[in-house]
Short mmCIF file of C-alpha atoms in Angstrom, two decimals:
data_model
loop_
_atom_site.label_atom_id
_atom_site.label_comp_id
_atom_site.label_asym_id
_atom_site.label_seq_id
_atom_site.Cartn_x
_atom_site.Cartn_y
_atom_site.Cartn_z
CA UNK A 1 -52.47 -76.52 -99.09
CA UNK A 2 -56.19 -76.04 -99.93
CA UNK A 3 -56.11 -79.00 -101.95
CA UNK A 4 -54.71 -81.12 -98.89
CA UNK A 5 -57.41 -79.95 -96.50
CA UNK A 6 -60.29 -80.55 -98.94
CA UNK A 7 -59.04 -83.63 -100.23
CA UNK A 8 -58.84 -85.02 -96.60
CA UNK A 9 -62.48 -83.93 -95.43
CA UNK A 10 -63.61 -85.44 -98.50
CA UNK A 11 -62.00 -89.00 -97.24
CA UNK A 12 -63.04 -88.93 -93.97
CA UNK A 13 -66.71 -88.26 -95.21
CA UNK A 14 -66.32 -91.10 -97.86
CA UNK A 15 -64.45 -93.28 -95.61
CA UNK A 16 -67.18 -92.86 -92.28
CA UNK A 17 -69.91 -94.01 -94.88
CA UNK A 18 -68.08 -96.86 -96.13
CA UNK A 19 -67.29 -98.12 -92.85
CA UNK A 20 -70.63 -97.32 -91.59
CA UNK A 21 -72.37 -99.19 -94.27
CA UNK A 22 -70.13 -102.26 -94.05
CA UNK A 23 -70.62 -102.77 -90.44
CA UNK A 24 -74.40 -102.06 -90.92
CA UNK A 25 -74.46 -104.05 -94.12
CA UNK A 26 -77.55 -105.94 -92.97
CA UNK A 27 -80.03 -102.91 -92.87
CA UNK A 28 -79.17 -102.38 -96.61
CA UNK A 29 -80.76 -103.98 -99.58
CA UNK A 30 -80.26 -103.04 -103.39
CA UNK A 31 -80.41 -104.73 -106.34
CA UNK A 32 -77.01 -105.22 -108.50
CA UNK A 33 -77.72 -102.84 -111.06
CA UNK A 34 -78.40 -100.10 -108.26
CA UNK A 35 -75.08 -100.99 -106.57
CA UNK A 36 -73.15 -101.16 -109.77
CA UNK A 37 -74.51 -97.65 -111.09
CA UNK A 38 -74.18 -96.22 -107.59
CA UNK A 39 -70.24 -97.10 -107.67
CA UNK A 40 -70.06 -96.21 -111.14
CA UNK A 41 -71.25 -92.53 -110.04
CA UNK A 42 -69.02 -92.12 -106.59
CA UNK A 43 -65.95 -93.03 -108.47
CA UNK A 44 -66.79 -90.31 -110.76
CA UNK A 45 -67.33 -87.90 -107.73
CA UNK A 46 -64.14 -88.99 -106.14
CA UNK A 47 -62.28 -88.66 -109.46
CA UNK A 48 -63.37 -85.54 -110.02
CA UNK A 49 -63.12 -83.78 -106.65
CA UNK A 50 -59.69 -85.03 -106.57
CA UNK A 51 -58.25 -83.98 -109.99
CA UNK A 52 -59.90 -80.53 -109.40
CA UNK A 53 -57.79 -79.95 -106.27
CA UNK A 54 -54.61 -81.41 -107.72
CA UNK A 55 -54.85 -79.45 -111.05
CA UNK A 56 -54.17 -76.20 -109.27
CA UNK A 57 -51.17 -77.31 -107.43
CA UNK A 58 -47.83 -75.93 -108.76
CA UNK A 59 -45.39 -78.95 -108.37
CA UNK A 60 -46.90 -80.32 -111.52
CA UNK A 61 -45.99 -79.30 -114.74
CA UNK A 62 -48.27 -77.55 -116.91
CA UNK A 63 -48.73 -80.56 -119.46
CA UNK A 64 -49.37 -82.64 -116.49
CA UNK A 65 -51.82 -80.17 -114.67
CA UNK A 66 -53.42 -79.78 -117.93
CA UNK A 67 -54.35 -83.46 -118.23
CA UNK A 68 -55.81 -83.43 -114.68
CA UNK A 69 -57.60 -80.30 -115.28
CA UNK A 70 -59.55 -81.75 -118.10
CA UNK A 71 -59.80 -84.89 -116.30
CA UNK A 72 -61.62 -83.06 -113.79
CA UNK A 73 -64.21 -81.22 -116.44
CA UNK A 74 -64.82 -84.83 -118.04
CA UNK A 75 -65.80 -86.34 -114.65
CA UNK A 76 -67.88 -83.66 -113.06
CA UNK A 77 -69.91 -83.60 -116.21
CA UNK A 78 -70.11 -86.72 -116.26
CA UNK A 79 -70.98 -87.27 -112.29
CA UNK A 80 -73.56 -84.19 -112.68
CA UNK A 81 -75.06 -85.68 -115.55
CA UNK A 82 -75.57 -88.87 -114.23
CA UNK A 83 -76.91 -88.02 -110.86
CA UNK A 84 -79.66 -86.05 -112.77
CA UNK A 85 -80.50 -88.67 -115.04
CA UNK A 86 -81.11 -91.20 -111.97
CA UNK A 87 -83.31 -88.95 -110.55
CA UNK A 88 -85.12 -88.38 -113.38
CA UNK A 89 -85.57 -92.03 -114.49
CA UNK A 90 -86.64 -92.87 -110.74
CA UNK A 91 -89.56 -90.06 -110.75
CA UNK A 92 -90.32 -90.31 -114.48
CA UNK A 93 -91.05 -93.79 -114.11
CA UNK A 94 -94.66 -93.65 -115.82
CA UNK A 95 -93.91 -90.59 -118.27
CA UNK A 96 -93.52 -90.83 -122.01
CA UNK A 97 -90.98 -88.42 -122.27
CA UNK A 98 -89.09 -89.66 -119.22
CA UNK A 99 -85.68 -90.03 -121.61
CA UNK A 100 -85.75 -86.93 -122.79
CA UNK A 101 -83.93 -85.20 -120.19
CA UNK A 102 -81.33 -88.00 -120.26
CA UNK A 103 -80.78 -87.62 -124.22
CA UNK A 104 -80.72 -84.09 -123.76
CA UNK A 105 -77.51 -84.69 -121.14
CA UNK A 106 -75.73 -86.96 -123.38
CA UNK A 107 -76.08 -84.46 -126.31
CA UNK A 108 -74.68 -81.64 -124.29
CA UNK A 109 -72.01 -84.16 -123.01
CA UNK A 110 -70.81 -85.01 -126.54
CA UNK A 111 -70.50 -81.27 -127.44
CA UNK A 112 -68.27 -80.55 -124.41
CA UNK A 113 -66.13 -83.49 -125.19
CA UNK A 114 -65.67 -82.40 -128.53
CA UNK A 115 -65.04 -79.26 -128.17
CA UNK A 116 -62.69 -80.06 -124.95
CA UNK A 117 -59.96 -81.00 -127.42
CA UNK A 118 -59.77 -78.11 -129.42
CA UNK A 119 -56.23 -76.96 -129.44
CA UNK A 120 -55.58 -74.23 -127.20
CA UNK A 121 -58.44 -74.29 -125.27
CA UNK A 122 -57.17 -72.88 -122.07
CA UNK A 123 -54.19 -70.50 -121.00
CA UNK A 124 -52.81 -71.75 -117.73
CA UNK A 125 -51.70 -68.56 -115.15
CA UNK A 126 -50.37 -68.76 -111.94
CA UNK A 127 -50.81 -66.59 -109.27
CA UNK A 128 -49.01 -67.70 -105.99
CA UNK A 129 -49.07 -71.14 -105.28
CA UNK A 130 -51.83 -72.24 -107.65
CA UNK A 131 -52.61 -72.57 -111.44
CA UNK A 132 -56.02 -70.91 -112.81
CA UNK A 133 -57.40 -71.73 -116.34
CA UNK A 134 -58.39 -68.98 -118.50
CA UNK A 135 -60.79 -70.42 -121.30
CA UNK A 136 -59.94 -69.20 -124.68
CA UNK A 137 -62.70 -71.78 -126.22
CA UNK A 138 -65.70 -69.54 -125.45
CA UNK A 139 -68.08 -71.74 -127.39
CA UNK A 140 -66.65 -74.55 -124.63
CA UNK A 141 -67.44 -72.00 -121.23
CA UNK A 142 -70.76 -71.38 -122.97
CA UNK A 143 -71.88 -75.17 -123.59
CA UNK A 144 -70.36 -76.28 -119.70
CA UNK A 145 -72.37 -73.30 -118.46
CA UNK A 146 -75.44 -74.52 -120.18
CA UNK A 147 -75.40 -78.24 -119.60
CA UNK A 148 -74.73 -76.81 -115.80
CA UNK A 149 -78.01 -74.37 -116.10
CA UNK A 150 -80.33 -77.18 -117.82
CA UNK A 151 -79.08 -80.11 -114.91
CA UNK A 152 -80.11 -77.78 -112.13
CA UNK A 153 -83.37 -76.64 -113.72
CA UNK A 154 -84.69 -79.92 -115.14
CA UNK A 155 -83.32 -81.59 -111.58
CA UNK A 156 -85.35 -79.15 -109.54
CA UNK A 157 -88.78 -78.98 -112.19
CA UNK A 158 -88.40 -83.21 -111.58
CA UNK A 159 -88.07 -82.95 -107.87
CA UNK A 160 -90.93 -80.56 -107.28
CA UNK A 161 -93.51 -82.63 -109.72
CA UNK A 162 -92.33 -86.03 -108.53
CA UNK A 163 -92.21 -85.20 -104.50
CA UNK A 164 -95.61 -86.82 -104.05
CA UNK A 165 -93.72 -90.18 -105.91
CA UNK A 166 -91.54 -90.59 -102.57
CA UNK A 167 -92.94 -93.60 -100.65
CA UNK A 168 -91.00 -92.09 -97.52
CA UNK A 169 -91.83 -88.07 -97.45
CA UNK A 170 -89.18 -87.74 -94.84
CA UNK A 171 -86.55 -89.57 -97.37
CA UNK A 172 -87.91 -86.94 -100.27
CA UNK A 173 -87.26 -83.77 -97.60
CA UNK A 174 -84.03 -84.86 -97.25
CA UNK A 175 -83.69 -85.04 -101.29
CA UNK A 176 -85.05 -81.34 -101.05
CA UNK A 177 -81.85 -80.50 -98.70
CA UNK A 178 -79.50 -82.29 -100.65
CA UNK A 179 -80.76 -81.02 -104.33
CA UNK A 180 -79.94 -77.54 -102.81
CA UNK A 181 -76.67 -78.05 -101.61
CA UNK A 182 -76.48 -80.52 -104.91
CA UNK A 183 -77.37 -77.18 -107.48
CA UNK A 184 -75.43 -74.40 -104.95
CA UNK A 185 -71.96 -75.85 -105.43
CA UNK A 186 -72.69 -76.67 -109.50
CA UNK A 187 -73.48 -72.67 -109.70
CA UNK A 188 -70.46 -71.50 -107.80
CA UNK A 189 -68.22 -73.71 -110.12
CA UNK A 190 -69.46 -72.06 -113.15
CA UNK A 191 -69.09 -69.05 -111.15
CA UNK A 192 -65.41 -70.01 -110.73
CA UNK A 193 -64.49 -70.75 -114.13
CA UNK A 194 -65.98 -67.60 -115.83
CA UNK A 195 -64.18 -65.40 -113.41
CA UNK A 196 -61.26 -67.34 -111.88
CA UNK A 197 -61.34 -66.26 -108.18
CA UNK A 198 -60.45 -68.26 -105.09
CA UNK A 199 -63.19 -67.68 -103.12
CA UNK A 200 -65.64 -68.93 -105.64
CA UNK A 201 -63.63 -72.13 -105.79
CA UNK A 202 -63.61 -72.41 -102.05
CA UNK A 203 -67.21 -72.06 -101.63
CA UNK A 204 -67.70 -74.52 -104.27
CA UNK A 205 -65.36 -76.93 -102.63
CA UNK A 206 -67.15 -76.06 -99.23
CA UNK A 207 -70.61 -76.94 -100.56
CA UNK A 208 -69.67 -80.11 -102.26
CA UNK A 209 -67.97 -81.23 -99.23
CA UNK A 210 -70.88 -80.38 -97.24
CA UNK A 211 -73.46 -81.87 -99.82
CA UNK A 212 -71.08 -84.97 -99.91
CA UNK A 213 -71.53 -85.52 -95.90
CA UNK A 214 -75.26 -85.05 -96.25
CA UNK A 215 -75.06 -87.64 -98.60
CA UNK A 216 -73.73 -90.26 -96.02
CA UNK A 217 -75.52 -88.64 -93.60
CA UNK A 218 -79.12 -89.97 -95.54
CA UNK A 219 -77.54 -92.93 -96.31
CA UNK A 220 -76.86 -93.51 -92.32
CA UNK A 221 -80.50 -92.50 -91.61
CA UNK A 222 -82.27 -93.99 -94.46
CA UNK A 223 -81.24 -97.24 -95.54
CA UNK A 224 -84.39 -97.43 -97.14
CA UNK A 225 -82.89 -95.40 -99.33
CA UNK A 226 -81.48 -98.07 -102.21
CA UNK A 227 -84.66 -100.20 -101.48
CA UNK A 228 -88.02 -98.15 -101.92
CA UNK A 229 -86.64 -94.31 -103.49
CA UNK A 230 -89.88 -94.38 -105.52
CA UNK A 231 -91.44 -97.67 -104.96
CA UNK A 232 -94.50 -98.16 -102.73
CA UNK A 233 -96.21 -101.32 -101.78
CA UNK A 234 -99.95 -101.33 -100.63
CA UNK A 235 -101.45 -104.65 -99.64
CA UNK A 236 -99.90 -107.99 -99.03
CA UNK A 237 -102.79 -110.86 -98.94
CA UNK A 238 -102.14 -114.55 -98.05
CA UNK A 239 -104.83 -116.97 -98.79
CA UNK A 240 -105.90 -120.62 -98.61
CA UNK A 241 -106.24 -122.82 -101.25
CA UNK A 242 -110.19 -123.23 -100.15
CA UNK A 243 -110.31 -119.44 -100.95
CA UNK A 244 -110.14 -118.73 -97.06
CA UNK A 245 -108.43 -115.12 -96.18
CA UNK A 246 -105.54 -116.14 -93.81
CA UNK A 247 -104.20 -112.71 -93.43
CA UNK A 248 -104.39 -109.58 -94.89
CA UNK A 249 -102.08 -106.23 -94.18
CA UNK A 250 -102.49 -102.51 -95.95
CA UNK A 251 -98.89 -100.95 -96.01
CA UNK A 252 -100.14 -97.59 -96.08
CA UNK A 253 -102.24 -97.15 -92.67
CA UNK A 254 -99.91 -100.29 -91.19
CA UNK A 255 -103.11 -102.25 -90.14
CA UNK A 256 -104.26 -105.68 -90.74
CA UNK A 257 -107.48 -105.17 -93.14
CA UNK A 258 -110.55 -107.58 -92.89
CA UNK A 259 -111.72 -109.46 -95.63
CA UNK A 260 -114.86 -107.28 -96.08
CA UNK A 261 -112.72 -104.17 -96.85
CA UNK A 262 -110.70 -105.77 -99.96
CA UNK A 263 -111.74 -105.23 -103.41
CA UNK A 264 -114.05 -107.44 -105.16
CA UNK A 265 -111.82 -107.48 -107.89
CA UNK A 266 -109.28 -108.74 -105.96
CA UNK A 267 -110.82 -111.42 -104.45
CA UNK A 268 -112.62 -112.73 -107.60
CA UNK A 269 -108.66 -112.87 -109.25
CA UNK A 270 -107.40 -114.61 -106.11
CA UNK A 271 -110.44 -117.16 -105.82
CA UNK A 272 -109.35 -117.91 -109.62
CA UNK A 273 -105.76 -118.16 -108.70
CA UNK A 274 -106.34 -120.64 -105.79
CA UNK A 275 -108.30 -122.62 -108.19
CA UNK A 276 -105.86 -123.43 -110.22
CA UNK A 277 -103.18 -123.61 -107.43
CA UNK A 278 -103.01 -127.58 -107.43
CA UNK A 279 -101.62 -127.10 -111.17
CA UNK A 280 -98.84 -124.77 -110.19
CA UNK A 281 -94.99 -125.06 -109.41
CA UNK A 282 -93.99 -123.21 -106.26
CA UNK A 283 -93.22 -119.73 -108.10
CA UNK A 284 -92.74 -115.78 -108.09
CA UNK A 285 -95.02 -114.57 -110.95
CA UNK A 286 -96.67 -111.48 -111.80
CA UNK A 287 -99.24 -109.51 -113.29
CA UNK A 288 -98.68 -105.71 -114.76
CA UNK A 289 -101.56 -103.42 -114.23
CA UNK A 290 -101.90 -99.60 -115.27
CA UNK A 291 -100.40 -98.06 -112.12
CA UNK A 292 -99.95 -101.19 -110.01
CA UNK A 293 -98.06 -104.65 -110.11
CA UNK A 294 -99.18 -107.74 -108.29
CA UNK A 295 -96.60 -110.09 -107.46
CA UNK A 296 -97.26 -113.93 -106.40
CA UNK A 297 -95.82 -116.19 -104.29
CA UNK A 298 -97.29 -119.99 -104.37
CA UNK A 299 -96.82 -122.89 -102.20
CA UNK A 300 -98.38 -125.83 -103.51
CA UNK A 301 -97.42 -128.44 -100.71
CA UNK A 302 -99.12 -126.46 -97.93
CA UNK A 303 -101.91 -124.97 -100.13
CA UNK A 304 -101.69 -120.92 -99.96
CA UNK A 305 -100.40 -118.40 -101.71
CA UNK A 306 -99.27 -114.49 -100.93
CA UNK A 307 -100.23 -111.63 -103.12
CA UNK A 308 -98.44 -108.20 -103.13
CA UNK A 309 -99.88 -104.96 -104.70
CA UNK A 310 -97.26 -102.61 -105.34
CA UNK A 311 -96.42 -99.59 -107.42
CA UNK A 312 -93.20 -101.60 -109.29
CA UNK A 313 -91.92 -104.93 -108.91
CA UNK A 314 -88.35 -105.60 -108.65
CA UNK A 315 -86.04 -107.96 -107.19
CA UNK A 316 -85.88 -106.76 -103.81
CA UNK A 317 -89.52 -107.24 -103.86
CA UNK A 318 -89.61 -110.61 -104.95
CA UNK A 319 -86.86 -111.95 -102.26
CA UNK A 320 -88.77 -110.45 -99.68
CA UNK A 321 -91.79 -112.34 -100.20
CA UNK A 322 -89.83 -115.26 -100.67
CA UNK A 323 -88.23 -114.92 -97.69
CA UNK A 324 -91.78 -114.12 -95.70
CA UNK A 325 -92.98 -117.38 -97.52
CA UNK A 326 -90.42 -119.46 -96.15
CA UNK A 327 -90.65 -118.42 -92.58
CA UNK A 328 -94.13 -118.56 -92.63
CA UNK A 329 -94.24 -121.88 -93.80
CA UNK A 330 -91.80 -123.36 -91.24
CA UNK A 331 -93.84 -121.50 -88.30
CA UNK A 332 -97.42 -122.28 -89.50
CA UNK A 333 -96.50 -125.65 -91.18
CA UNK A 334 -98.34 -127.88 -88.86
CA UNK A 335 -101.52 -125.45 -88.69
CA UNK A 336 -101.44 -125.35 -92.54
CA UNK A 337 -101.82 -129.13 -92.84
CA UNK A 338 -104.87 -128.82 -90.52
CA UNK A 339 -106.56 -126.63 -91.88
CA UNK A 340 -110.25 -128.22 -92.54
CA UNK A 341 -114.01 -127.10 -91.49
CA UNK A 342 -114.18 -124.20 -89.55
CA UNK A 343 -111.05 -122.59 -89.61
CA UNK A 344 -109.45 -119.94 -87.03
CA UNK A 345 -107.35 -117.76 -88.83
CA UNK A 346 -106.20 -115.83 -85.52
CA UNK A 347 -103.46 -118.60 -85.39
CA UNK A 348 -101.62 -116.32 -88.53
CA UNK A 349 -101.39 -113.29 -86.70
CA UNK A 350 -97.63 -114.21 -86.11
CA UNK A 351 -97.41 -112.88 -90.20
CA UNK A 352 -97.54 -109.29 -89.16
CA UNK A 353 -93.99 -110.11 -87.03
CA UNK A 354 -92.54 -111.27 -90.30
CA UNK A 355 -93.72 -108.59 -92.41
CA UNK A 356 -92.10 -105.82 -90.16
CA UNK A 357 -88.99 -107.84 -90.38
CA UNK A 358 -88.94 -109.27 -94.52
CA UNK A 359 -90.24 -105.67 -95.66
CA UNK A 360 -89.14 -103.11 -93.07
CA UNK A 361 -87.71 -100.76 -96.00
CA UNK A 362 -91.07 -100.36 -97.34
CA UNK A 363 -92.83 -99.62 -94.11
CA UNK A 364 -93.53 -95.86 -93.72
CA UNK A 365 -92.53 -93.80 -90.77
CA UNK A 366 -95.72 -93.15 -88.62
#
């Protein structure tokens, strides 16, 4: 009975989120690699939640229910470890030890997996209409608890230290709430396996379902989650091959920038690139600096180039720049062909609308 209630709630949250994303898919952008990781994570979470609930149902024979219980432990540790690893890798992109927590999770997960298949690790008892599992293998119980403790501890340290790296601070605040729910359901799970108690189980499942529902809420309200997370873009600059600044925009202040406010090193670098523009094919290229990535897109036919300064380069940014260039070229084709002598750059103010359209996920809320 309890299992069917919680599984139904979980499916409602999951189904609602999937339906919304499908109908509003034009609002979402994500790299293929990230989508694959997200799908694997969701499959693991779904498998855990269903198997954990079904493992208590007495209409299964004990050998079958033990298999389901083992499956719940494996997928549970995999999913929380995977979530913690993704969080760490995103918020610690520039850290020299960014892979250390991930290696710890993998090592501890391997220890748990090896201990899990020691014969007679559990004693199955029936109380009322549910099965409960008592740990005969104390090393296994200790390993699961230690793994959970490390996931919660490292995740909070990384979240607190990495909060300033969130491109969207409101998204960062949402994430704090989710982290609280994430930590709470993990701790309640550990209380349950230490002292099998129906109340700990209900609380764990309740906060798990609430946390998953809140994650759906974040996806609905923050479609930029998949695109920006910790990535920031700073300046977008359009130059004519003559060296004239056609347009410049600062994403942090959300204001157009005058040429006199641009840094000299940027101007010198762009002038050098534009001097050789006629020798370049239309393409996207980049320069990686210590704390910035500079992404270029050239249009040799119309004689202009766009430069984007960002924290990290990725395919979403490159696609956004390419779409912008295609639309900007179409709208301003005649103006760009006729540029000579005294150039009136005010006619290129239409770039602002194209920026709002193509870089909407990276624009911070006012």
